[in-house]
Amino acid sequence: RRSPDARWRITPEQSAAIVKTQAEILDKAAPHVKKGGRLFYITCSLDKAENEDQADTFLKRYADFEAEDLSPLFNSITGRSLKMKTIRLRPSELKTDGFFAASFRKK
C-alpha cells in the first residue's frame, strides 16, 4: 500500500535471492525449535514463491514439522472464513499492507 510499485521493480533475480535468503533463515531456525514448539514464518509480501511455495518447501525438507492451521485465528480476528492453513492479508480485501503468515509446529 505504501509502495504499490515495489513489486514491479523487483527483478526475477532479486526475487530468487530473497527466497534463498528466507530458506536459509528457516534452515537456521528449525534446529532451535523444541518438540511441540512453533516456528512462525511471516513476510510482508504477496509473492507465492516467498510464501506458499516457501512454506511447502520447508515442510518437505523438515518432516518433523507440520503446518498449524491459522484459519481459526484469522476467522476470529476478521470475521471472515479462510480455507487455507496459512494467512494472506491482501490490501484490496482488508485495507492492510500485504502480509503472509504460516506456523509450523515441531512434532
mmCIF file of N, CA and C in Angstrom:
data_model
loop_
_atom_site.group_PDB
_atom_site.id
_atom_site.type_symbol
_atom_site.label_atom_id
_atom_site.label_comp_id
_atom_site.label_asym_id
_atom_site.label_seq_id
_atom_site.Cartn_x
_atom_site.Cartn_y
_atom_site.Cartn_z
ATOM 1 N N ARG A 1 0.832 -1.186 0.000
ATOM 2 C CA ARG A 1 0.000 0.000 0.000
ATOM 3 C C ARG A 1 0.873 1.245 0.000
ATOM 4 N N ARG A 2 1.941 1.219 0.792
ATOM 5 C CA ARG A 2 2.787 2.414 0.873
ATOM 6 C C ARG A 2 3.659 2.565 -0.372
ATOM 7 N N SER A 3 4.048 1.446 -0.972
ATOM 8 C CA SER A 3 4.854 1.474 -2.197
ATOM 9 C C SER A 3 4.272 0.462 -3.180
ATOM 10 N N PRO A 4 3.131 0.769 -3.752
ATOM 11 C CA PRO A 4 2.474 -0.213 -4.614
ATOM 12 C C PRO A 4 3.279 -0.601 -5.850
ATOM 13 N N ASP A 5 4.217 0.239 -6.228
ATOM 14 C CA ASP A 5 5.032 -0.049 -7.394
ATOM 15 C C ASP A 5 6.216 -0.961 -7.086
ATOM 16 N N ALA A 6 6.469 -1.246 -5.816
ATOM 17 C CA ALA A 6 7.650 -2.017 -5.421
ATOM 18 C C ALA A 6 7.675 -3.392 -6.076
ATOM 19 N N ARG A 7 6.525 -4.041 -6.153
ATOM 20 C CA ARG A 7 6.533 -5.394 -6.734
ATOM 21 C C ARG A 7 6.907 -5.394 -8.210
ATOM 22 N N TRP A 8 6.734 -4.269 -8.882
ATOM 23 C CA TRP A 8 7.082 -4.188 -10.300
ATOM 24 C C TRP A 8 8.553 -3.855 -10.492
ATOM 25 N N ARG A 9 9.212 -3.389 -9.426
ATOM 26 C CA ARG A 9 10.629 -3.030 -9.529
ATOM 27 C C ARG A 9 11.565 -4.175 -9.176
ATOM 28 N N ILE A 10 11.061 -5.232 -8.568
ATOM 29 C CA ILE A 10 11.905 -6.370 -8.178
ATOM 30 C C ILE A 10 12.112 -7.268 -9.391
ATOM 31 N N THR A 11 13.375 -7.541 -9.677
ATOM 32 C CA THR A 11 13.694 -8.403 -10.817
ATOM 33 C C THR A 11 13.543 -9.869 -10.417
ATOM 34 N N PRO A 12 13.423 -10.772 -11.382
ATOM 35 C CA PRO A 12 13.373 -12.201 -11.057
ATOM 36 C C PRO A 12 14.594 -12.663 -10.264
ATOM 37 N N GLU A 13 15.750 -12.087 -10.551
ATOM 38 C CA GLU A 13 16.968 -12.444 -9.829
ATOM 39 C C GLU A 13 16.887 -11.998 -8.373
ATOM 40 N N GLN A 14 16.373 -10.802 -8.133
ATOM 41 C CA GLN A 14 16.215 -10.309 -6.765
ATOM 42 C C GLN A 14 15.203 -11.159 -5.995
ATOM 43 N N SER A 15 14.132 -11.524 -6.659
ATOM 44 C CA SER A 15 13.124 -12.366 -6.021
ATOM 45 C C SER A 15 13.716 -13.717 -5.640
ATOM 46 N N ALA A 16 14.477 -14.313 -6.531
ATOM 47 C CA ALA A 16 15.117 -15.606 -6.243
ATOM 48 C C ALA A 16 16.088 -15.482 -5.070
ATOM 49 N N ALA A 17 16.803 -14.369 -4.991
ATOM 50 C CA ALA A 17 17.739 -14.155 -3.885
ATOM 51 C C ALA A 17 16.995 -14.019 -2.556
ATOM 52 N N ILE A 18 15.854 -13.352 -2.572
ATOM 53 C CA ILE A 18 15.046 -13.207 -1.360
ATOM 54 C C ILE A 18 14.548 -14.574 -0.898
ATOM 55 N N VAL A 19 14.051 -15.365 -1.820
ATOM 56 C CA VAL A 19 13.549 -16.712 -1.492
ATOM 57 C C VAL A 19 14.676 -17.566 -0.909
ATOM 58 N N LYS A 20 15.854 -17.466 -1.494
ATOM 59 C CA LYS A 20 17.005 -18.231 -0.999
ATOM 60 C C LYS A 20 17.381 -17.795 0.421
ATOM 61 N N THR A 21 17.426 -16.502 0.654
ATOM 62 C CA THR A 21 17.761 -15.983 1.987
ATOM 63 C C THR A 21 16.724 -16.430 3.017
ATOM 64 N N GLN A 22 15.456 -16.365 2.655
ATOM 65 C CA GLN A 22 14.403 -16.786 3.580
ATOM 66 C C GLN A 22 14.524 -18.273 3.912
ATOM 67 N N ALA A 23 14.849 -19.087 2.925
ATOM 68 C CA ALA A 23 15.043 -20.524 3.164
ATOM 69 C C ALA A 23 16.222 -20.748 4.113
ATOM 70 N N GLU A 24 17.283 -19.982 3.939
ATOM 71 C CA GLU A 24 18.446 -20.097 4.826
ATOM 72 C C GLU A 24 18.084 -19.722 6.261
ATOM 73 N N ILE A 25 17.265 -18.697 6.423
ATOM 74 C CA ILE A 25 16.831 -18.291 7.767
ATOM 75 C C ILE A 25 15.993 -19.401 8.404
ATOM 76 N N LEU A 26 15.074 -19.970 7.654
ATOM 77 C CA LEU A 26 14.264 -21.083 8.168
ATOM 78 C C LEU A 26 15.154 -22.265 8.547
ATOM 79 N N ASP A 27 16.141 -22.562 7.704
ATOM 80 C CA ASP A 27 17.063 -23.673 7.987
ATOM 81 C C ASP A 27 17.861 -23.434 9.270
ATOM 82 N N LYS A 28 18.233 -22.193 9.531
ATOM 83 C CA LYS A 28 18.985 -21.881 10.748
ATOM 84 C C LYS A 28 18.092 -21.927 11.981
ATOM 85 N N ALA A 29 16.837 -21.553 11.826
ATOM 86 C CA ALA A 29 15.922 -21.502 12.972
ATOM 87 C C ALA A 29 15.370 -22.875 13.349
ATOM 88 N N ALA A 30 15.109 -23.724 12.386
ATOM 89 C CA ALA A 30 14.432 -25.007 12.621
ATOM 90 C C ALA A 30 15.088 -25.871 13.701
ATOM 91 N N PRO A 31 16.402 -26.021 13.726
ATOM 92 C CA PRO A 31 17.011 -26.875 14.750
ATOM 93 C C PRO A 31 16.853 -26.353 16.186
ATOM 94 N N HIS A 32 16.506 -25.090 16.324
ATOM 95 C CA HIS A 32 16.398 -24.490 17.654
ATOM 96 C C HIS A 32 14.981 -24.578 18.240
ATOM 97 N N VAL A 33 14.056 -25.141 17.482
ATOM 98 C CA VAL A 33 12.680 -25.272 17.955
ATOM 99 C C VAL A 33 12.556 -26.583 18.712
ATOM 100 N N LYS A 34 12.077 -26.508 19.950
ATOM 101 C CA LYS A 34 11.926 -27.727 20.751
ATOM 102 C C LYS A 34 10.666 -28.479 20.316
ATOM 103 N N LYS A 35 10.588 -29.729 20.688
ATOM 104 C CA LYS A 35 9.424 -30.551 20.370
ATOM 105 C C LYS A 35 8.172 -29.882 20.927
ATOM 106 N N GLY A 36 7.161 -29.743 20.087
ATOM 107 C CA GLY A 36 5.923 -29.072 20.469
ATOM 108 C C GLY A 36 5.962 -27.569 20.261
ATOM 109 N N GLY A 37 7.153 -27.030 19.953
ATOM 110 C CA GLY A 37 7.306 -25.595 19.742
ATOM 111 C C GLY A 37 6.851 -25.166 18.360
ATOM 112 N N ARG A 38 6.765 -23.876 18.201
ATOM 113 C CA ARG A 38 6.307 -23.312 16.934
ATOM 114 C C ARG A 38 7.389 -22.465 16.288
ATOM 115 N N LEU A 39 7.393 -22.508 14.975
ATOM 116 C CA LEU A 39 8.223 -21.627 14.169
ATOM 117 C C LEU A 39 7.271 -20.848 13.274
ATOM 118 N N PHE A 40 7.244 -19.532 13.447
ATOM 119 C CA PHE A 40 6.378 -18.692 12.632
ATOM 120 C C PHE A 40 7.164 -18.155 11.448
ATOM 121 N N TYR A 41 6.519 -18.143 10.300
ATOM 122 C CA TYR A 41 7.111 -17.595 9.081
ATOM 123 C C TYR A 41 6.166 -16.503 8.584
ATOM 124 N N ILE A 42 6.651 -15.273 8.586
ATOM 125 C CA ILE A 42 5.813 -14.138 8.222
ATOM 126 C C ILE A 42 6.579 -13.247 7.253
ATOM 127 N N THR A 43 5.908 -12.837 6.195
ATOM 128 C CA THR A 43 6.518 -11.911 5.240
ATOM 129 C C THR A 43 5.585 -10.725 5.011
ATOM 130 N N CYS A 44 6.139 -9.676 4.487
ATOM 131 C CA CYS A 44 5.326 -8.524 4.069
ATOM 132 C C CYS A 44 5.286 -8.510 2.544
ATOM 133 N N SER A 45 4.905 -9.664 2.010
ATOM 134 C CA SER A 45 4.880 -9.876 0.575
ATOM 135 C C SER A 45 3.641 -10.686 0.208
ATOM 136 N N LEU A 46 3.227 -10.572 -1.024
ATOM 137 C CA LEU A 46 2.145 -11.402 -1.542
ATOM 138 C C LEU A 46 2.654 -12.354 -2.619
ATOM 139 N N ASP A 47 3.972 -12.464 -2.749
ATOM 140 C CA ASP A 47 4.602 -13.309 -3.756
ATOM 141 C C ASP A 47 4.470 -14.790 -3.366
ATOM 142 N N LYS A 48 3.844 -15.580 -4.214
ATOM 143 C CA LYS A 48 3.619 -17.002 -3.943
ATOM 144 C C LYS A 48 4.932 -17.750 -3.695
ATOM 145 N N ALA A 49 5.975 -17.404 -4.435
ATOM 146 C CA ALA A 49 7.276 -18.072 -4.254
ATOM 147 C C ALA A 49 7.843 -17.817 -2.864
ATOM 148 N N GLU A 50 7.636 -16.612 -2.342
ATOM 149 C CA GLU A 50 8.123 -16.270 -0.996
ATOM 150 C C GLU A 50 7.241 -16.856 0.092
ATOM 151 N N ASN A 51 6.009 -17.166 -0.232
ATOM 152 C CA ASN A 51 5.028 -17.516 0.783
ATOM 153 C C ASN A 51 4.615 -18.976 0.739
ATOM 154 N N GLU A 52 3.578 -19.293 -0.002
ATOM 155 C CA GLU A 52 3.077 -20.671 -0.027
ATOM 156 C C GLU A 52 4.129 -21.662 -0.511
ATOM 157 N N ASP A 53 4.859 -21.281 -1.563
ATOM 158 C CA ASP A 53 5.887 -22.190 -2.079
ATOM 159 C C ASP A 53 7.002 -22.396 -1.045
ATOM 160 N N GLN A 54 7.404 -21.333 -0.381
ATOM 161 C CA GLN A 54 8.448 -21.431 0.650
ATOM 162 C C GLN A 54 7.969 -22.319 1.804
ATOM 163 N N ALA A 55 6.725 -22.140 2.231
ATOM 164 C CA ALA A 55 6.168 -22.951 3.326
ATOM 165 C C ALA A 55 6.100 -24.421 2.919
ATOM 166 N N ASP A 56 5.641 -24.691 1.718
ATOM 167 C CA ASP A 56 5.564 -26.082 1.239
ATOM 168 C C ASP A 56 6.949 -26.718 1.165
ATOM 169 N N THR A 57 7.918 -25.975 0.670
ATOM 170 C CA THR A 57 9.290 -26.483 0.561
ATOM 171 C C THR A 57 9.871 -26.764 1.942
ATOM 172 N N PHE A 58 9.615 -25.878 2.905
ATOM 173 C CA PHE A 58 10.095 -26.085 4.265
ATOM 174 C C PHE A 58 9.539 -27.393 4.824
ATOM 175 N N LEU A 59 8.249 -27.619 4.660
ATOM 176 C CA LEU A 59 7.631 -28.838 5.192
ATOM 177 C C LEU A 59 8.157 -30.104 4.514
ATOM 178 N N LYS A 60 8.559 -30.002 3.273
ATOM 179 C CA LYS A 60 9.160 -31.153 2.585
ATOM 180 C C LYS A 60 10.566 -31.430 3.108
ATOM 181 N N ARG A 61 11.297 -30.370 3.463
ATOM 182 C CA ARG A 61 12.658 -30.535 3.987
ATOM 183 C C ARG A 61 12.664 -31.003 5.439
ATOM 184 N N TYR A 62 11.642 -30.644 6.185
ATOM 185 C CA TYR A 62 11.598 -30.937 7.618
ATOM 186 C C TYR A 62 10.343 -31.734 7.961
ATOM 187 N N ALA A 63 10.462 -33.054 7.877
ATOM 188 C CA ALA A 63 9.325 -33.940 8.149
ATOM 189 C C ALA A 63 8.910 -33.899 9.616
ATOM 190 N N ASP A 64 9.769 -33.373 10.483
ATOM 191 C CA ASP A 64 9.431 -33.294 11.908
ATOM 192 C C ASP A 64 8.623 -32.040 12.244
ATOM 193 N N PHE A 65 8.210 -31.282 11.238
ATOM 194 C CA PHE A 65 7.325 -30.122 11.418
ATOM 195 C C PHE A 65 6.033 -30.364 10.655
ATOM 196 N N GLU A 66 4.957 -29.770 11.163
ATOM 197 C CA GLU A 66 3.684 -29.813 10.453
ATOM 198 C C GLU A 66 3.089 -28.410 10.454
ATOM 199 N N ALA A 67 2.309 -28.126 9.427
ATOM 200 C CA ALA A 67 1.660 -26.819 9.340
ATOM 201 C C ALA A 67 0.550 -26.738 10.373
ATOM 202 N N GLU A 68 0.546 -25.653 11.095
ATOM 203 C CA GLU A 68 -0.510 -25.412 12.077
ATOM 204 C C GLU A 68 -1.601 -24.576 11.396
ATOM 205 N N ASP A 69 -2.836 -24.943 11.620
ATOM 206 C CA ASP A 69 -3.964 -24.267 10.988
ATOM 207 C C ASP A 69 -4.206 -22.906 11.640
ATOM 208 N N LEU A 70 -3.980 -21.832 10.888
ATOM 209 C CA LEU A 70 -4.189 -20.480 11.396
ATOM 210 C C LEU A 70 -5.575 -19.938 11.063
ATOM 211 N N SER A 71 -6.401 -20.723 10.361
ATOM 212 C CA SER A 71 -7.704 -20.202 9.945
ATOM 213 C C SER A 71 -8.613 -19.833 11.117
ATOM 214 N N PRO A 72 -8.634 -20.575 12.246
ATOM 215 C CA PRO A 72 -9.481 -20.128 13.357
ATOM 216 C C PRO A 72 -9.078 -18.740 13.886
ATOM 217 N N LEU A 73 -7.786 -18.475 13.957
ATOM 218 C CA LEU A 73 -7.302 -17.170 14.397
ATOM 219 C C LEU A 73 -7.742 -16.092 13.417
ATOM 220 N N PHE A 74 -7.548 -16.338 12.139
ATOM 221 C CA PHE A 74 -7.947 -15.385 11.104
ATOM 222 C C PHE A 74 -9.445 -15.116 11.193
ATOM 223 N N ASN A 75 -10.229 -16.172 11.339
ATOM 224 C CA ASN A 75 -11.679 -16.026 11.406
ATOM 225 C C ASN A 75 -12.091 -15.201 12.624
ATOM 226 N N SER A 76 -11.433 -15.450 13.772
ATOM 227 C CA SER A 76 -11.812 -14.716 14.984
ATOM 228 C C SER A 76 -11.430 -13.244 14.897
ATOM 229 N N ILE A 77 -10.343 -12.930 14.225
ATOM 230 C CA ILE A 77 -9.891 -11.540 14.115
ATOM 231 C C ILE A 77 -10.686 -10.763 13.076
ATOM 232 N N THR A 78 -10.958 -11.404 11.945
ATOM 233 C CA THR A 78 -11.579 -10.685 10.829
ATOM 234 C C THR A 78 -13.064 -10.977 10.646
ATOM 235 N N GLY A 79 -13.528 -12.089 11.213
ATOM 236 C CA GLY A 79 -14.909 -12.490 10.973
ATOM 237 C C GLY A 79 -15.106 -13.098 9.597
ATOM 238 N N ARG A 80 -14.014 -13.349 8.912
ATOM 239 C CA ARG A 80 -14.069 -13.936 7.560
ATOM 240 C C ARG A 80 -13.627 -15.384 7.595
ATOM 241 N N SER A 81 -14.172 -16.154 6.699
ATOM 242 C CA SER A 81 -13.820 -17.564 6.590
ATOM 243 C C SER A 81 -12.551 -17.709 5.753
ATOM 244 N N LEU A 82 -11.720 -18.640 6.150
ATOM 245 C CA LEU A 82 -10.469 -18.900 5.442
ATOM 246 C C LEU A 82 -10.395 -20.384 5.140
ATOM 247 N N LYS A 83 -10.010 -20.736 3.927
ATOM 248 C CA LYS A 83 -9.971 -22.135 3.531
ATOM 249 C C LYS A 83 -8.562 -22.713 3.519
ATOM 250 N N MET A 84 -7.589 -21.909 3.903
ATOM 251 C CA MET A 84 -6.200 -22.352 3.915
ATOM 252 C C MET A 84 -5.689 -22.356 5.345
ATOM 253 N N LYS A 85 -4.612 -23.092 5.579
ATOM 254 C CA LYS A 85 -3.987 -23.101 6.908
ATOM 255 C C LYS A 85 -3.147 -21.853 7.134
ATOM 256 N N THR A 86 -2.702 -21.237 6.059
ATOM 257 C CA THR A 86 -1.880 -20.031 6.161
ATOM 258 C C THR A 86 -2.768 -18.793 6.044
ATOM 259 N N ILE A 87 -2.207 -17.664 6.402
ATOM 260 C CA ILE A 87 -2.946 -16.403 6.314
ATOM 261 C C ILE A 87 -2.298 -15.514 5.267
ATOM 262 N N ARG A 88 -3.123 -14.942 4.428
ATOM 263 C CA ARG A 88 -2.670 -13.983 3.424
ATOM 264 C C ARG A 88 -3.567 -12.752 3.548
ATOM 265 N N LEU A 89 -2.970 -11.629 3.903
ATOM 266 C CA LEU A 89 -3.720 -10.379 4.030
ATOM 267 C C LEU A 89 -3.475 -9.540 2.786
ATOM 268 N N ARG A 90 -4.526 -9.331 2.046
ATOM 269 C CA ARG A 90 -4.428 -8.543 0.814
ATOM 270 C C ARG A 90 -4.926 -7.123 1.066
ATOM 271 N N PRO A 91 -4.216 -6.138 0.567
ATOM 272 C CA PRO A 91 -4.649 -4.742 0.755
ATOM 273 C C PRO A 91 -6.054 -4.484 0.216
ATOM 274 N N SER A 92 -6.383 -5.104 -0.888
ATOM 275 C CA SER A 92 -7.693 -4.857 -1.508
ATOM 276 C C SER A 92 -8.854 -5.416 -0.690
ATOM 277 N N GLU A 93 -8.575 -6.408 0.156
ATOM 278 C CA GLU A 93 -9.650 -7.045 0.913
ATOM 279 C C GLU A 93 -9.772 -6.533 2.337
ATOM 280 N N LEU A 94 -8.645 -6.263 2.988
ATOM 281 C CA LEU A 94 -8.673 -5.922 4.410
ATOM 282 C C LEU A 94 -8.056 -4.568 4.729
ATOM 283 N N LYS A 95 -7.755 -3.789 3.692
ATOM 284 C CA LYS A 95 -7.197 -2.449 3.903
ATOM 285 C C LYS A 95 -5.911 -2.472 4.732
ATOM 286 N N THR A 96 -5.093 -3.489 4.504
ATOM 287 C CA THR A 96 -3.797 -3.617 5.171
ATOM 288 C C THR A 96 -2.709 -3.610 4.115
ATOM 289 N N ASP A 97 -1.475 -3.555 4.564
ATOM 290 C CA ASP A 97 -0.384 -3.844 3.655
ATOM 291 C C ASP A 97 -0.454 -5.346 3.386
ATOM 292 N N GLY A 98 0.222 -5.829 2.382
ATOM 293 C CA GLY A 98 0.200 -7.258 2.081
ATOM 294 C C GLY A 98 1.084 -8.045 3.030
ATOM 295 N N PHE A 99 0.510 -9.090 3.628
ATOM 296 C CA PHE A 99 1.260 -9.936 4.553
ATOM 297 C C PHE A 99 0.900 -11.397 4.323
ATOM 298 N N PHE A 100 1.821 -12.272 4.739
ATOM 299 C CA PHE A 100 1.607 -13.713 4.708
ATOM 300 C C PHE A 100 2.103 -14.268 6.039
ATOM 301 N N ALA A 101 1.400 -15.266 6.565
ATOM 302 C CA ALA A 101 1.837 -15.893 7.815
ATOM 303 C C ALA A 101 1.575 -17.389 7.764
ATOM 304 N N ALA A 102 2.552 -18.151 8.258
ATOM 305 C CA ALA A 102 2.428 -19.604 8.414
ATOM 306 C C ALA A 102 3.024 -19.968 9.771
ATOM 307 N N SER A 103 2.494 -21.026 10.345
ATOM 308 C CA SER A 103 3.007 -21.509 11.617
ATOM 309 C C SER A 103 3.338 -22.982 11.462
ATOM 310 N N PHE A 104 4.544 -23.350 11.876
ATOM 311 C CA PHE A 104 4.983 -24.745 11.815
ATOM 312 C C PHE A 104 5.204 -25.245 13.226
ATOM 313 N N ARG A 105 4.582 -26.347 13.571
ATOM 314 C CA ARG A 105 4.761 -26.943 14.904
ATOM 315 C C ARG A 105 5.662 -28.151 14.782
ATOM 316 N N LYS A 106 6.660 -28.216 15.667
ATOM 317 C CA LYS A 106 7.574 -29.362 15.667
ATOM 318 C C LYS A 106 6.906 -30.536 16.364
ATOM 319 N N LYS A 107 6.880 -31.667 15.677
ATOM 320 C CA LYS A 107 6.222 -32.876 16.213
ATOM 321 C C LYS A 107 7.015 -33.470 17.350
#
